[in-house]
Coordinates of C-alpha atoms in Angstrom, one line a residue:
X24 CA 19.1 -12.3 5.0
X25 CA 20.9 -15.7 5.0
X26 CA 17.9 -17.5 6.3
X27 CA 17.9 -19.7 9.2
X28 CA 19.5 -23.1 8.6
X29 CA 17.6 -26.3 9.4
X30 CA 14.4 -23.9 9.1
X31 CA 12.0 -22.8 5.8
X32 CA 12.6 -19.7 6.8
X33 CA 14.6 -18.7 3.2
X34 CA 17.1 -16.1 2.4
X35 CA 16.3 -12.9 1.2
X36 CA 17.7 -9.8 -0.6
X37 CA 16.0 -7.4 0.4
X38 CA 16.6 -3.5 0.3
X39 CA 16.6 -0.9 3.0
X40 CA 13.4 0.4 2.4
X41 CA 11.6 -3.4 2.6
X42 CA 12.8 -4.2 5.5
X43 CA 11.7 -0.9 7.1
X44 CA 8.4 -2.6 6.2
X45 CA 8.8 -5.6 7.1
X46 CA 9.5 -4.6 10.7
X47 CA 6.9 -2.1 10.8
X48 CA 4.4 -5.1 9.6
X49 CA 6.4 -7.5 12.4
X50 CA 5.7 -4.9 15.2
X51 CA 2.3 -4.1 14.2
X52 CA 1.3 -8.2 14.1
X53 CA 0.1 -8.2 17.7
X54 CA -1.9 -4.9 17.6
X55 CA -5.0 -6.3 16.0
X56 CA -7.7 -8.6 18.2
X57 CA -8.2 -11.3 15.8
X58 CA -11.7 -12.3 17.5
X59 CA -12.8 -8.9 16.2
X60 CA -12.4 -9.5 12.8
X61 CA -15.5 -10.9 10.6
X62 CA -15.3 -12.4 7.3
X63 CA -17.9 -12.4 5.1
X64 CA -18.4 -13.8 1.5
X65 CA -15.0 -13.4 -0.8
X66 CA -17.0 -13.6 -3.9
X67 CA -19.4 -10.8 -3.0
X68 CA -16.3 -9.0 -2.0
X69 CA -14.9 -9.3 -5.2
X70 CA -17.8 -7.7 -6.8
X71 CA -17.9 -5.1 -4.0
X72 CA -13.9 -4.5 -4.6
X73 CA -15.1 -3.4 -8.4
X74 CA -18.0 -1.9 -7.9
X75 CA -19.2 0.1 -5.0
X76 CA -15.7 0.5 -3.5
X77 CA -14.1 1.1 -6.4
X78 CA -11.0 0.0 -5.2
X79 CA -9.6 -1.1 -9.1
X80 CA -9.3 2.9 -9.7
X81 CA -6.4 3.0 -7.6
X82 CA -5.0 -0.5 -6.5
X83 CA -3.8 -3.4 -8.9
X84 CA -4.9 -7.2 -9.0
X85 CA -2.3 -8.9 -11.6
X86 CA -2.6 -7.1 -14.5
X87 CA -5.7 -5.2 -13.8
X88 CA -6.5 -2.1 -12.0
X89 CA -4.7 1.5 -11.1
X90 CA -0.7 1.4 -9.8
X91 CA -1.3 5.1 -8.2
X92 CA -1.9 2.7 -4.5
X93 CA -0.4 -0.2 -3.4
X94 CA -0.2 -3.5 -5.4
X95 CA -3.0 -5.8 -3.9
X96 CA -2.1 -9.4 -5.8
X97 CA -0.5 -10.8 -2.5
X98 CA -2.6 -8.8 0.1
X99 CA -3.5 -11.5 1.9
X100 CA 0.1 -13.2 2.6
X101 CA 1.4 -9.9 3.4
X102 CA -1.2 -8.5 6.1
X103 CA -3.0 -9.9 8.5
X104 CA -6.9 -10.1 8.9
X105 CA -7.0 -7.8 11.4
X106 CA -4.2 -5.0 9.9
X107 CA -6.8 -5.1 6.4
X108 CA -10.1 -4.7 8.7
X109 CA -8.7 -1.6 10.1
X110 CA -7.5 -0.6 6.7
X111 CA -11.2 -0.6 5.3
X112 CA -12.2 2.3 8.3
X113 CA -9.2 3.8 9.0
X114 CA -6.4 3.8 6.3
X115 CA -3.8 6.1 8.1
X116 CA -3.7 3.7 11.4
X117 CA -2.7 0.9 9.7
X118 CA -0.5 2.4 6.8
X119 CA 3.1 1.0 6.4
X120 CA 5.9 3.4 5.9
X121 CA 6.5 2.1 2.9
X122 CA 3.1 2.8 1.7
X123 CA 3.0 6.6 2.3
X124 CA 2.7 9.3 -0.6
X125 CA 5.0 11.6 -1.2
X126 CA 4.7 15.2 -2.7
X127 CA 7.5 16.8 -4.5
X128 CA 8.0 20.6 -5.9
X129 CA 10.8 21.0 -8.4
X130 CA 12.8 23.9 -8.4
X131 CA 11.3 25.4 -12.1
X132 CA 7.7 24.8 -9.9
X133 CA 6.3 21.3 -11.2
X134 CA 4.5 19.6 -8.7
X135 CA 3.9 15.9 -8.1
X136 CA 2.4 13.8 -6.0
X137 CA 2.8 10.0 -5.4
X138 CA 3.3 7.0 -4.2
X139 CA 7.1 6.2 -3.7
X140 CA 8.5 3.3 -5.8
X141 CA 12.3 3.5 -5.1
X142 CA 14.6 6.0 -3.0
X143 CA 18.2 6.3 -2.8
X144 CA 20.4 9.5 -1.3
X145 CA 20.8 10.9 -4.6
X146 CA 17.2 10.6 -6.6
X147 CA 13.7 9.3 -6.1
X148 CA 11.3 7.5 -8.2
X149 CA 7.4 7.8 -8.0
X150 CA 4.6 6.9 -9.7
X151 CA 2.2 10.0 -9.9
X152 CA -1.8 10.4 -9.7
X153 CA -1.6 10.4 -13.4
X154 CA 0.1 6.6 -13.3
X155 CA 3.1 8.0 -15.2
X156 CA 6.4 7.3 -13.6
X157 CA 8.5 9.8 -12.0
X158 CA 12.4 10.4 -11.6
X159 CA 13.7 12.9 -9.9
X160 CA 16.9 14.3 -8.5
X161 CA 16.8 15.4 -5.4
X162 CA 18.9 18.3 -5.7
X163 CA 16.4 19.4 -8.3
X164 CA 13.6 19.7 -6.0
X165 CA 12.5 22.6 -3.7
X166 CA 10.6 20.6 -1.6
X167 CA 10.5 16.7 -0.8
X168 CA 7.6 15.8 1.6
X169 CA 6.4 12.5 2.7
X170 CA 2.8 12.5 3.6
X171 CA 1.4 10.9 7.2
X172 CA -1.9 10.7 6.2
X173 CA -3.6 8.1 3.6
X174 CA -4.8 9.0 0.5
X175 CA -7.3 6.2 0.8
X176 CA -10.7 7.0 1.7
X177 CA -12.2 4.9 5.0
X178 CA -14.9 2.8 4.2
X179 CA -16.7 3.0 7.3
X180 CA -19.5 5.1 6.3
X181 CA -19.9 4.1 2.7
X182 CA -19.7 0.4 3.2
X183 CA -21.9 -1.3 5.7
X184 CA -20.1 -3.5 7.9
X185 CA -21.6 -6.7 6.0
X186 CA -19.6 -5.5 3.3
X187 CA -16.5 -4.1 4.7
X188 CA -16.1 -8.3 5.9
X189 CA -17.1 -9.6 2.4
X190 CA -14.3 -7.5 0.7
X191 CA -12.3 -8.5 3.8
X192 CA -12.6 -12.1 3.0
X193 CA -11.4 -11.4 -1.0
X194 CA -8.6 -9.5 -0.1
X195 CA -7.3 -12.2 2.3
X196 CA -7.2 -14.8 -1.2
X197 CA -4.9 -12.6 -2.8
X198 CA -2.0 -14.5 -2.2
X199 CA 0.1 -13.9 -5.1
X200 CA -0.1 -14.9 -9.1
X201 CA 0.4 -18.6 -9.8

């Protein structure tokens, strides 16, 4: 977290929980054959990403879209090509730790499920399927239970592979606001 000296490689504060996924990104870099991996037009992918995939009801852009999934505005300089073309068919295979819902019973019976925003030994904060944000103790709850599988559908059967590469190639601009 110092950086490198005589590198660009900068320094970085960064908590437990992103740099569990930053080394689960690192170690999943190499999985992916890169010649595989088509790209198809990032402007009809744009209009694919609001339309027929209707990814906006669940991710975020900027300032538009759902926060119930991941945060999309710097997609493209956080996963590779090949880690986002696997996402599109099979959402579980290439889901990051950090990424992976939660569901949560507290002890008077409320239920909750969703994505995990921050964690510490004593409490945990989500953000639930109704986008309202969560804290909780965790001696208050009867059951904590982080789920393995995505939430996010696979687009293999509803999108044709044509555009499955289009909305490919407009996730891979995101590269953060300017």
């Amino acid at each position: 977290e110092a950086g490198i000296d005589g590198t660009t490689m900068p320094p970085g504060d960064y908590t437990s929980s992103e740099l569990t996924g930053l080394v689960a990104y690192l170690r999943t870099m190499g999985d992916f054959d890169l010649s595989d991996v088509v790209l198809g037009d990032a402007g009809r992918g744009e209009t694919i990403y609001g339309g027929t995939g209707d990814c906006a009801s669940c991710h975020r852009i900027g300032r538009d879209g759902s926060r119930v999934a991941p945060d999309l505005t710097d997609i493209g300089a956080v996963r590779s090509a090949g880690s986002l073309a696997e996402t599109l068919v099979n959402p579980t295979s290439a889901m990051l730790p950090l990424n992976r819902t939660v569901r949560v019973t507290t002890a008077n019976g409320d239920r909750f499920t969703g994505r995990r925003l921050n964690e510490d030994t004593y409490t945990v904060q989500i953000i639930d399927e109704d986008e309202r944000l969560r804290s909780l103790v965790k001696d208050d709850l009867r059951e904590y239970t982080i789920l393995t599988t995505s939430s996010m559908p696979s687009y293999a059967d509803t999108l044709t592979e044509q555009e499955r590469a289009d909305v490919l190639a407009f996730l891979l601009t995101l590269k953060g606001m300017n």
